[in-house]
PDB file of C-alpha atoms and ligand atoms in Angstrom:
ATOM      1  CA  UNK A   1     142.651  63.782 132.784  1.00 36.00           C
ATOM      2  CA  UNK A   2     144.805  61.563 130.575  1.00 35.00           C
ATOM      3  CA  UNK A   3     146.809  62.814 127.633  1.00 35.00           C
ATOM      4  CA  UNK A   4     144.523  60.935 125.311  1.00 36.00           C
ATOM      5  CA  UNK A   5     141.445  62.720 126.614  1.00 37.00           C
ATOM      6  CA  UNK A   6     143.155  65.998 126.041  1.00 39.00           C
ATOM      7  CA  UNK A   7     144.255  65.432 122.456  1.00 34.00           C
ATOM      8  CA  UNK A   8     140.945  63.866 121.506  1.00 34.00           C
ATOM      9  CA  UNK A   9     138.697  66.440 122.994  1.00 35.00           C
ATOM     10  CA  UNK A  10     140.153  69.830 122.748  1.00 39.00           C
ATOM     11  CA  UNK A  11     139.597  72.472 120.152  1.00 39.00           C
ATOM     12  CA  UNK A  12     140.198  76.159 119.935  1.00 39.00           C
ATOM     13  CA  UNK A  13     137.725  78.767 118.913  1.00 42.00           C
ATOM     14  CA  UNK A  14     137.981  82.444 118.312  1.00 42.00           C
ATOM     15  CA  UNK A  15     135.371  84.830 119.596  1.00 46.00           C
ATOM     16  CA  UNK A  16     135.010  88.556 118.981  1.00 45.00           C
ATOM     17  CA  UNK A  17     137.516  90.480 121.112  1.00 46.00           C
ATOM     18  CA  UNK A  18     139.502  87.376 121.925  1.00 50.00           C
ATOM     19  CA  UNK A  19     142.949  86.679 120.521  1.00 51.00           C
ATOM     20  CA  UNK A  20     143.278  83.469 118.614  1.00 46.00           C
ATOM     21  CA  UNK A  21     144.572  80.711 120.825  1.00 60.00           C
ATOM     22  CA  UNK A  22     143.650  82.554 124.002  1.00 76.00           C
ATOM     23  CA  UNK A  23     140.654  80.359 124.695  1.00 83.00           C
ATOM     24  CA  UNK A  24     140.839  76.584 124.885  1.00 85.00           C
ATOM     25  CA  UNK A  25     137.678  74.533 125.212  1.00 88.00           C
ATOM     26  CA  UNK A  26     138.092  70.990 126.462  1.00 88.00           C
ATOM     27  CA  UNK A  27     135.257  68.522 126.031  1.00 89.00           C
ATOM     28  CA  UNK A  28     135.588  65.923 128.692  1.00 84.00           C
ATOM     29  CA  UNK A  29     133.740  62.634 128.524  1.00 82.00           C
ATOM     30  CA  UNK A  30     134.135  62.189 132.265  1.00 77.00           C
ATOM     31  CA  UNK A  31     132.621  65.510 133.076  1.00 66.00           C
ATOM     32  CA  UNK A  32     128.895  64.951 133.355  1.00 67.00           C
ATOM     33  CA  UNK A  33     127.399  68.269 134.293  1.00 69.00           C
ATOM     34  CA  UNK A  34     129.771  70.806 135.648  1.00 82.00           C
ATOM     35  CA  UNK A  35     131.582  73.439 133.669  1.00 87.00           C
ATOM     36  CA  UNK A  36     134.825  74.930 134.860  1.00 88.00           C
ATOM     37  CA  UNK A  37     136.956  77.783 133.629  1.00 89.00           C
ATOM     38  CA  UNK A  38     140.381  78.814 134.745  1.00 85.00           C
ATOM     39  CA  UNK A  39     143.404  80.757 133.600  1.00 79.00           C
ATOM     40  CA  UNK A  40     146.455  78.801 132.514  1.00 76.00           C
ATOM     41  CA  UNK A  41     149.333  81.031 131.520  1.00 65.00           C
ATOM     42  CA  UNK A  42     148.003  83.443 128.896  1.00 67.00           C
ATOM     43  CA  UNK A  43     145.028  81.207 128.146  1.00 79.00           C
ATOM     44  CA  UNK A  44     141.566  80.710 129.523  1.00 84.00           C
ATOM     45  CA  UNK A  45     140.751  77.010 129.630  1.00 87.00           C
ATOM     46  CA  UNK A  46     137.085  76.061 129.704  1.00 91.00           C
ATOM     47  CA  UNK A  47     136.164  72.491 130.450  1.00 90.00           C
ATOM     48  CA  UNK A  48     132.704  71.362 129.421  1.00 91.00           C
ATOM     49  CA  UNK A  49     130.882  68.012 129.353  1.00 91.00           C
ATOM     50  CA  UNK A  50     131.404  66.143 126.073  1.00 89.00           C
ATOM     51  CA  UNK A  51     127.636  65.906 125.607  1.00 89.00           C
ATOM     52  CA  UNK A  52     126.992  69.622 125.666  1.00 89.00           C
ATOM     53  CA  UNK A  53     125.488  70.786 122.376  1.00 91.00           C
ATOM     54  CA  UNK A  54     127.326  73.238 120.128  1.00 91.00           C
ATOM     55  CA  UNK A  55     124.560  75.782 120.691  1.00 93.00           C
ATOM     56  CA  UNK A  56     124.951  75.536 124.465  1.00 91.00           C
ATOM     57  CA  UNK A  57     128.703  75.793 124.085  1.00 91.00           C
ATOM     58  CA  UNK A  58     128.354  79.004 122.072  1.00 91.00           C
ATOM     59  CA  UNK A  59     126.113  80.439 124.762  1.00 92.00           C
ATOM     60  CA  UNK A  60     128.163  79.336 127.743  1.00 91.00           C
ATOM     61  CA  UNK A  61     131.746  79.966 126.642  1.00 90.00           C
ATOM     62  CA  UNK A  62     131.444  83.786 126.383  1.00 91.00           C
ATOM     63  CA  UNK A  63     129.754  83.840 129.807  1.00 92.00           C
ATOM     64  CA  UNK A  64     132.629  81.908 131.352  1.00 91.00           C
ATOM     65  CA  UNK A  65     135.200  84.182 129.698  1.00 89.00           C
ATOM     66  CA  UNK A  66     133.398  87.267 131.009  1.00 90.00           C
ATOM     67  CA  UNK A  67     133.296  85.739 134.481  1.00 89.00           C
ATOM     68  CA  UNK A  68     137.049  85.004 134.538  1.00 86.00           C
ATOM     69  CA  UNK A  69     137.856  88.486 133.204  1.00 83.00           C
ATOM     70  CA  UNK A  70     135.699  90.270 135.762  1.00 87.00           C
ATOM     71  CA  UNK A  71     137.208  88.193 138.574  1.00 84.00           C
ATOM     72  CA  UNK A  72     140.661  89.213 137.350  1.00 80.00           C
ATOM     73  CA  UNK A  73     139.667  92.834 136.969  1.00 81.00           C
ATOM     74  CA  UNK A  74     138.352  93.017 140.528  1.00 83.00           C
ATOM     75  CA  UNK A  75     141.624  91.576 141.827  1.00 81.00           C
ATOM     76  CA  UNK A  76     143.727  94.103 139.932  1.00 86.00           C
ATOM     77  CA  UNK A  77     144.677  97.148 141.969  1.00 88.00           C
ATOM     78  CA  UNK A  78     143.715 100.405 140.279  1.00 90.00           C
ATOM     79  CA  UNK A  79     146.277 103.120 139.609  1.00 92.00           C
ATOM     80  CA  UNK A  80     145.107 105.147 142.601  1.00 93.00           C
ATOM     81  CA  UNK A  81     145.829 102.250 144.908  1.00 94.00           C
ATOM     82  CA  UNK A  82     149.278 101.760 143.329  1.00 96.00           C
ATOM     83  CA  UNK A  83     150.067 105.395 144.176  1.00 97.00           C
ATOM     84  CA  UNK A  84     148.821 104.890 147.723  1.00 97.00           C
ATOM     85  CA  UNK A  85     150.850 101.691 148.071  1.00 97.00           C
ATOM     86  CA  UNK A  86     154.058 103.433 146.966  1.00 98.00           C
ATOM     87  CA  UNK A  87     153.413 106.146 149.531  1.00 98.00           C
ATOM     88  CA  UNK A  88     153.012 103.495 152.253  1.00 98.00           C
ATOM     89  CA  UNK A  89     156.146 101.607 151.226  1.00 98.00           C
ATOM     90  CA  UNK A  90     158.301 104.739 151.133  1.00 98.00           C
ATOM     91  CA  UNK A  91     156.913 106.083 154.397  1.00 98.00           C
ATOM     92  CA  UNK A  92     157.555 102.788 156.123  1.00 98.00           C
ATOM     93  CA  UNK A  93     160.831 101.640 154.591  1.00 98.00           C
ATOM     94  CA  UNK A  94     162.536 104.754 153.228  1.00 98.00           C
ATOM     95  CA  UNK A  95     161.242 107.847 155.060  1.00 98.00           C
ATOM     96  CA  UNK A  96     164.242 109.853 153.789  1.00 98.00           C
ATOM     97  CA  UNK A  97     162.798 109.620 150.271  1.00 98.00           C
ATOM     98  CA  UNK A  98     160.151 112.335 150.211  1.00 97.00           C
ATOM     99  CA  UNK A  99     159.549 112.507 146.459  1.00 97.00           C
ATOM    100  CA  UNK A 100     156.306 110.920 145.322  1.00 98.00           C
ATOM    101  CA  UNK A 101     155.344 109.872 141.791  1.00 98.00           C
ATOM    102  CA  UNK A 102     152.601 111.865 140.098  1.00 97.00           C
ATOM    103  CA  UNK A 103     151.370 108.800 138.239  1.00 96.00           C
ATOM    104  CA  UNK A 104     151.713 105.029 138.316  1.00 97.00           C
ATOM    105  CA  UNK A 105     150.295 103.269 135.283  1.00 94.00           C
ATOM    106  CA  UNK A 106     149.880  99.681 134.132  1.00 93.00           C
ATOM    107  CA  UNK A 107     151.693  99.093 130.868  1.00 90.00           C
ATOM    108  CA  UNK A 108     151.993  96.087 128.564  1.00 86.00           C
ATOM    109  CA  UNK A 109     155.741  95.540 128.958  1.00 85.00           C
ATOM    110  CA  UNK A 110     157.304  92.155 128.353  1.00 82.00           C
ATOM    111  CA  UNK A 111     160.966  93.074 128.723  1.00 86.00           C
ATOM    112  CA  UNK A 112     160.809  94.867 132.051  1.00 93.00           C
ATOM    113  CA  UNK A 113     158.846  94.693 135.276  1.00 96.00           C
ATOM    114  CA  UNK A 114     158.687  98.411 135.759  1.00 97.00           C
ATOM    115  CA  UNK A 115     160.261 101.712 134.827  1.00 96.00           C
ATOM    116  CA  UNK A 116     160.605 105.113 136.408  1.00 97.00           C
ATOM    117  CA  UNK A 117     161.184 108.504 134.798  1.00 96.00           C
ATOM    118  CA  UNK A 118     162.433 110.690 137.606  1.00 92.00           C
ATOM    119  CA  UNK A 119     162.251 113.928 135.564  1.00 94.00           C
ATOM    120  CA  UNK A 120     158.460 113.858 135.313  1.00 95.00           C
ATOM    121  CA  UNK A 121     157.986 111.529 138.293  1.00 97.00           C
ATOM    122  CA  UNK A 122     156.093 108.837 136.387  1.00 97.00           C
ATOM    123  CA  UNK A 123     156.227 105.105 137.035  1.00 97.00           C
ATOM    124  CA  UNK A 124     155.053 102.305 134.782  1.00 97.00           C
ATOM    125  CA  UNK A 125     154.408  98.762 135.977  1.00 95.00           C
ATOM    126  CA  UNK A 126     154.226  95.724 133.690  1.00 93.00           C
ATOM    127  CA  UNK A 127     150.723  94.336 133.425  1.00 87.00           C
ATOM    128  CA  UNK A 128     152.264  90.874 133.905  1.00 88.00           C
ATOM    129  CA  UNK A 129     152.133  91.817 137.592  1.00 92.00           C
ATOM    130  CA  UNK A 130     148.376  92.355 137.628  1.00 87.00           C
ATOM    131  CA  UNK A 131     147.718  88.999 139.250  1.00 82.00           C
ATOM    132  CA  UNK A 132     151.046  88.645 141.043  1.00 90.00           C
ATOM    133  CA  UNK A 133     151.205  88.056 144.797  1.00 92.00           C
ATOM    134  CA  UNK A 134     151.359  91.267 146.839  1.00 93.00           C
ATOM    135  CA  UNK A 135     154.997  90.828 147.845  1.00 96.00           C
ATOM    136  CA  UNK A 136     156.109  90.673 144.187  1.00 97.00           C
ATOM    137  CA  UNK A 137     154.107  93.733 143.166  1.00 97.00           C
ATOM    138  CA  UNK A 138     155.272  95.630 146.272  1.00 97.00           C
ATOM    139  CA  UNK A 139     158.879  94.767 145.477  1.00 98.00           C
ATOM    140  CA  UNK A 140     158.636  96.202 141.951  1.00 98.00           C
ATOM    141  CA  UNK A 141     156.722  99.280 143.172  1.00 98.00           C
ATOM    142  CA  UNK A 142     159.343  99.894 145.849  1.00 98.00           C
ATOM    143  CA  UNK A 143     162.215  99.356 143.381  1.00 98.00           C
ATOM    144  CA  UNK A 144     160.792 101.912 140.945  1.00 98.00           C
ATOM    145  CA  UNK A 145     159.913 104.377 143.707  1.00 98.00           C
ATOM    146  CA  UNK A 146     163.533 104.363 144.951  1.00 98.00           C
ATOM    147  CA  UNK A 147     164.562 105.474 141.443  1.00 97.00           C
ATOM    148  CA  UNK A 148     162.728 108.756 142.064  1.00 97.00           C
ATOM    149  CA  UNK A 149     165.796 109.795 144.065  1.00 97.00           C
ATOM    150  CA  UNK A 150     168.461 107.185 143.257  1.00 96.00           C
ATOM    151  CA  UNK A 151     168.864 106.955 139.520  1.00 93.00           C
ATOM    152  CA  UNK A 152     171.187 103.972 139.111  1.00 94.00           C
ATOM    153  CA  UNK A 153     171.490 100.604 140.823  1.00 95.00           C
ATOM    154  CA  UNK A 154     174.465 101.751 142.901  1.00 96.00           C
ATOM    155  CA  UNK A 155     175.292 101.119 146.532  1.00 97.00           C
ATOM    156  CA  UNK A 156     172.792 103.628 147.920  1.00 97.00           C
ATOM    157  CA  UNK A 157     170.020 102.172 145.804  1.00 97.00           C
ATOM    158  CA  UNK A 158     170.842  98.637 146.921  1.00 96.00           C
ATOM    159  CA  UNK A 159     170.955  99.636 150.564  1.00 97.00           C
ATOM    160  CA  UNK A 160     167.437 101.065 150.385  1.00 97.00           C
ATOM    161  CA  UNK A 161     166.052  98.149 148.353  1.00 97.00           C
ATOM    162  CA  UNK A 162     167.619  95.742 150.850  1.00 96.00           C
ATOM    163  CA  UNK A 163     165.170  96.997 153.492  1.00 97.00           C
ATOM    164  CA  UNK A 164     162.374  95.179 151.686  1.00 97.00           C
ATOM    165  CA  UNK A 165     161.901  92.071 153.768  1.00 95.00           C
ATOM    166  CA  UNK A 166     160.647  89.681 151.094  1.00 95.00           C
ATOM    167  CA  UNK A 167     163.232  90.730 148.504  1.00 94.00           C
ATOM    168  CA  UNK A 168     164.584  87.210 147.935  1.00 95.00           C
ATOM    169  CA  UNK A 169     161.152  85.685 147.652  1.00 96.00           C
ATOM    170  CA  UNK A 170     160.058  88.411 145.252  1.00 97.00           C
ATOM    171  CA  UNK A 171     163.155  88.030 143.045  1.00 95.00           C
ATOM    172  CA  UNK A 172     162.590  84.277 142.968  1.00 96.00           C
ATOM    173  CA  UNK A 173     158.981  84.823 141.888  1.00 96.00           C
ATOM    174  CA  UNK A 174     159.975  87.246 139.103  1.00 96.00           C
ATOM    175  CA  UNK A 175     162.848  85.045 137.876  1.00 95.00           C
ATOM    176  CA  UNK A 176     160.576  82.013 137.907  1.00 93.00           C
ATOM    177  CA  UNK A 177     157.910  83.865 135.938  1.00 91.00           C
ATOM    178  CA  UNK A 178     160.468  84.883 133.303  1.00 90.00           C
ATOM    179  CA  UNK A 179     161.865  81.360 133.081  1.00 88.00           C
ATOM    180  CA  UNK A 180     158.347  79.990 132.557  1.00 84.00           C
ATOM    181  CA  UNK A 181     157.670  82.606 129.893  1.00 81.00           C
ATOM    182  CA  UNK A 182     160.835  81.642 128.028  1.00 82.00           C
ATOM    183  CA  UNK A 183     159.924  77.978 128.279  1.00 81.00           C
ATOM    184  CA  UNK A 184     156.512  78.678 126.741  1.00 73.00           C
ATOM    185  CA  UNK A 185     157.867  80.672 123.810  1.00 65.00           C
ATOM    186  CA  UNK A 186     157.688  79.093 120.384  1.00 56.00           C
ATOM    187  CA  UNK A 187     161.040  77.644 119.232  1.00 59.00           C
ATOM    188  CA  UNK A 188     161.346  80.348 116.539  1.00 56.00           C
ATOM    189  CA  UNK A 189     161.027  83.083 119.150  1.00 54.00           C
ATOM    190  CA  UNK A 190     163.524  81.309 121.357  1.00 52.00           C
ATOM    191  CA  UNK A 191     166.114  81.351 118.566  1.00 53.00           C
ATOM    192  CA  UNK A 192     165.930  85.141 118.409  1.00 53.00           C
ATOM    193  CA  UNK A 193     166.885  85.340 122.076  1.00 52.00           C
ATOM    194  CA  UNK A 194     170.023  83.221 121.837  1.00 48.00           C
TER     195      UNK A 194
HETATM  196 ZN1  LIG B   1     165.883  99.749 138.473  1.00 56.01          ZN
END
Protein backbone atom coordinates (compact mmCIF):
# COMPACT_ATOMS: atom_id res chain seq x y z
CA UNK A 1 0.00 0.00 0.00
CA UNK A 2 1.35 3.45 -0.85
CA UNK A 3 1.47 6.34 1.57
CA UNK A 4 -1.14 8.12 -0.47
CA UNK A 5 -3.61 5.26 -0.14
CA UNK A 6 -3.11 5.31 3.57
CA UNK A 7 -3.67 9.02 4.15
CA UNK A 8 -6.61 9.13 1.77
CA UNK A 9 -8.44 6.15 3.07
CA UNK A 10 -8.05 5.79 6.72
CA UNK A 11 -10.29 6.97 9.48
CA UNK A 12 -10.69 6.17 13.12
CA UNK A 13 -13.86 5.28 14.87
CA UNK A 14 -14.73 4.68 18.46
CA UNK A 15 -16.93 1.81 19.50
CA UNK A 16 -18.34 0.98 22.92
CA UNK A 17 -15.64 -0.57 25.11
CA UNK A 18 -12.87 0.49 22.77
CA UNK A 19 -10.38 3.22 23.59
CA UNK A 20 -10.25 6.05 21.15
CA UNK A 21 -7.52 5.52 18.61
CA UNK A 22 -7.28 1.81 19.35
CA UNK A 23 -9.07 0.82 16.17
CA UNK A 24 -7.98 1.97 12.73
CA UNK A 25 -10.11 1.18 9.70
CA UNK A 26 -8.40 1.42 6.34
CA UNK A 27 -10.50 1.55 3.19
CA UNK A 28 -8.43 0.22 0.38
CA UNK A 29 -9.37 0.76 -3.24
CA UNK A 30 -7.23 -2.19 -4.27
CA UNK A 31 -8.91 -4.55 -1.90
CA UNK A 32 -11.88 -5.99 -3.74
CA UNK A 33 -13.48 -8.46 -1.40
CA UNK A 34 -11.38 -9.59 1.47
CA UNK A 35 -11.29 -8.06 4.90
CA UNK A 36 -8.28 -8.38 7.14
CA UNK A 37 -7.63 -7.46 10.74
CA UNK A 38 -4.40 -7.49 12.63
CA UNK A 39 -2.74 -6.02 15.67
CA UNK A 40 -0.17 -3.30 15.14
CA UNK A 41 1.37 -2.10 18.37
CA UNK A 42 -1.50 -1.11 20.66
CA UNK A 43 -3.91 -0.83 17.74
CA UNK A 44 -6.17 -3.15 15.83
CA UNK A 45 -6.00 -2.32 12.13
CA UNK A 46 -8.92 -3.44 9.99
CA UNK A 47 -8.59 -3.25 6.25
CA UNK A 48 -11.79 -3.27 4.24
CA UNK A 49 -12.65 -2.79 0.55
CA UNK A 50 -13.28 0.87 -0.32
CA UNK A 51 -16.69 -0.05 -1.73
CA UNK A 52 -18.04 -1.56 1.45
CA UNK A 53 -21.09 0.35 2.67
CA UNK A 54 -21.06 2.18 6.00
CA UNK A 55 -23.76 -0.18 7.28
CA UNK A 56 -21.66 -3.23 6.42
CA UNK A 57 -18.65 -1.59 8.02
CA UNK A 58 -20.57 -1.03 11.25
CA UNK A 59 -21.60 -4.67 11.26
CA UNK A 60 -18.24 -6.13 10.35
CA UNK A 61 -15.78 -4.05 12.37
CA UNK A 62 -17.01 -5.20 15.83
CA UNK A 63 -16.93 -8.81 14.61
CA UNK A 64 -13.32 -8.45 13.50
CA UNK A 65 -12.35 -6.81 16.80
CA UNK A 66 -13.99 -9.63 18.75
CA UNK A 67 -12.17 -12.18 16.62
CA UNK A 68 -8.74 -10.59 17.21
CA UNK A 69 -9.42 -10.28 20.95
CA UNK A 70 -10.52 -13.89 21.34
CA UNK A 71 -7.48 -15.09 19.38
CA UNK A 72 -5.28 -13.08 21.74
CA UNK A 73 -7.11 -14.31 24.80
CA UNK A 74 -6.67 -17.95 23.80
CA UNK A 75 -2.94 -17.38 23.33
CA UNK A 76 -2.55 -15.79 26.76
CA UNK A 77 -1.47 -18.21 29.46
CA UNK A 78 -3.79 -18.17 32.47
CA UNK A 79 -2.49 -17.53 35.97
CA UNK A 80 -2.59 -21.23 36.83
CA UNK A 81 -0.28 -22.01 33.95
CA UNK A 82 2.09 -19.20 34.99
CA UNK A 83 2.35 -20.83 38.43
CA UNK A 84 3.00 -24.21 36.82
CA UNK A 85 5.61 -22.70 34.51
CA UNK A 86 7.50 -21.13 37.43
CA UNK A 87 7.50 -24.49 39.18
CA UNK A 88 8.98 -26.12 36.06
CA UNK A 89 11.64 -23.45 35.61
CA UNK A 90 12.76 -23.60 39.24
CA UNK A 91 12.75 -27.39 39.34
CA UNK A 92 14.81 -27.56 36.18
CA UNK A 93 17.20 -24.64 36.56
CA UNK A 94 17.36 -23.85 40.27
CA UNK A 95 16.39 -26.94 42.30
CA UNK A 96 17.96 -25.38 45.42
CA UNK A 97 15.17 -22.78 45.43
CA UNK A 98 12.26 -24.61 47.03
CA UNK A 99 10.00 -21.63 47.74
CA UNK A 100 7.03 -21.33 45.40
CA UNK A 101 4.83 -18.28 44.82
CA UNK A 102 1.26 -18.48 46.06
CA UNK A 103 0.03 -16.32 43.20
CA UNK A 104 1.20 -15.02 39.84
CA UNK A 105 -1.01 -12.33 38.35
CA UNK A 106 -1.10 -10.30 35.15
CA UNK A 107 -0.88 -6.60 35.89
CA UNK A 108 -1.01 -3.50 33.70
CA UNK A 109 2.53 -2.27 34.39
CA UNK A 110 4.35 -0.05 31.94
CA UNK A 111 7.48 0.69 33.96
CA UNK A 112 8.46 -2.85 34.88
CA UNK A 113 8.26 -6.32 33.40
CA UNK A 114 7.52 -8.03 36.66
CA UNK A 115 7.73 -7.72 40.42
CA UNK A 116 7.99 -10.08 43.34
CA UNK A 117 7.01 -9.59 46.97
CA UNK A 118 8.87 -12.28 48.84
CA UNK A 119 7.07 -11.64 52.16
CA UNK A 120 3.70 -12.81 50.85
CA UNK A 121 5.16 -14.80 47.95
CA UNK A 122 3.26 -12.97 45.22
CA UNK A 123 4.49 -12.25 41.71
CA UNK A 124 3.08 -9.81 39.19
CA UNK A 125 3.85 -9.92 35.48
CA UNK A 126 3.33 -7.00 33.09
CA UNK A 127 0.49 -7.62 30.67
CA UNK A 128 2.81 -6.32 27.93
CA UNK A 129 4.16 -9.88 28.00
CA UNK A 130 0.81 -11.49 27.20
CA UNK A 131 1.72 -12.03 23.57
CA UNK A 132 5.49 -12.24 24.02
CA UNK A 133 7.46 -15.24 22.78
CA UNK A 134 7.80 -18.01 25.36
CA UNK A 135 11.50 -17.39 26.00
CA UNK A 136 10.83 -13.75 26.98
CA UNK A 137 7.96 -14.62 29.31
CA UNK A 138 9.96 -17.50 30.82
CA UNK A 139 12.90 -15.19 31.42
CA UNK A 140 10.78 -12.69 33.37
CA UNK A 141 9.00 -15.48 35.29
CA UNK A 142 12.34 -17.03 36.21
CA UNK A 143 13.82 -13.64 37.20
CA UNK A 144 10.92 -12.90 39.55
CA UNK A 145 10.86 -16.43 40.95
CA UNK A 146 14.56 -16.16 41.93
CA UNK A 147 13.61 -13.10 44.01
CA UNK A 148 11.58 -15.40 46.27
CA UNK A 149 14.90 -16.34 47.86
CA UNK A 150 17.42 -13.79 46.54
CA UNK A 151 16.12 -10.32 47.22
CA UNK A 152 18.60 -8.12 45.36
CA UNK A 153 20.39 -8.38 42.03
CA UNK A 154 23.64 -9.46 43.68
CA UNK A 155 26.14 -12.10 42.65
CA UNK A 156 24.06 -15.06 43.81
CA UNK A 157 21.03 -13.77 41.96
CA UNK A 158 23.03 -13.27 38.77
CA UNK A 159 24.56 -16.72 38.99
CA UNK A 160 21.12 -18.34 39.14
CA UNK A 161 19.65 -16.13 36.40
CA UNK A 162 22.67 -16.93 34.22
CA UNK A 163 21.48 -20.54 34.00
CA UNK A 164 18.65 -19.42 31.74
CA UNK A 165 19.87 -20.37 28.31
CA UNK A 166 18.10 -17.73 26.22
CA UNK A 167 18.93 -14.87 28.59
CA UNK A 168 20.62 -12.71 25.94
CA UNK A 169 17.86 -13.24 23.42
CA UNK A 170 15.23 -12.46 26.04
CA UNK A 171 16.98 -9.27 27.19
CA UNK A 172 17.29 -8.18 23.57
CA UNK A 173 13.57 -8.76 23.05
CA UNK A 174 12.62 -6.77 26.18
CA UNK A 175 15.03 -3.92 25.39
CA UNK A 176 13.76 -3.79 21.82
CA UNK A 177 10.15 -3.68 23.01
CA UNK A 178 10.94 -0.78 25.35
CA UNK A 179 12.83 1.10 22.64
CA UNK A 180 9.86 0.69 20.28
CA UNK A 181 7.48 1.89 22.99
CA UNK A 182 9.58 5.01 23.57
CA UNK A 183 9.72 5.66 19.84
CA UNK A 184 5.92 5.49 19.63
CA UNK A 185 5.32 7.88 22.51
CA UNK A 186 3.96 11.31 21.69
CA UNK A 187 6.66 14.03 21.74
CA UNK A 188 5.10 15.59 24.87
CA UNK A 189 5.40 12.31 26.75
CA UNK A 190 8.95 11.91 25.53
CA UNK A 191 9.91 15.28 27.01
CA UNK A 192 8.84 14.10 30.46
CA UNK A 193 11.29 11.20 30.23
CA UNK A 194 14.36 13.27 29.40
ZN1 LIG B 1 14.67 -8.15 39.80
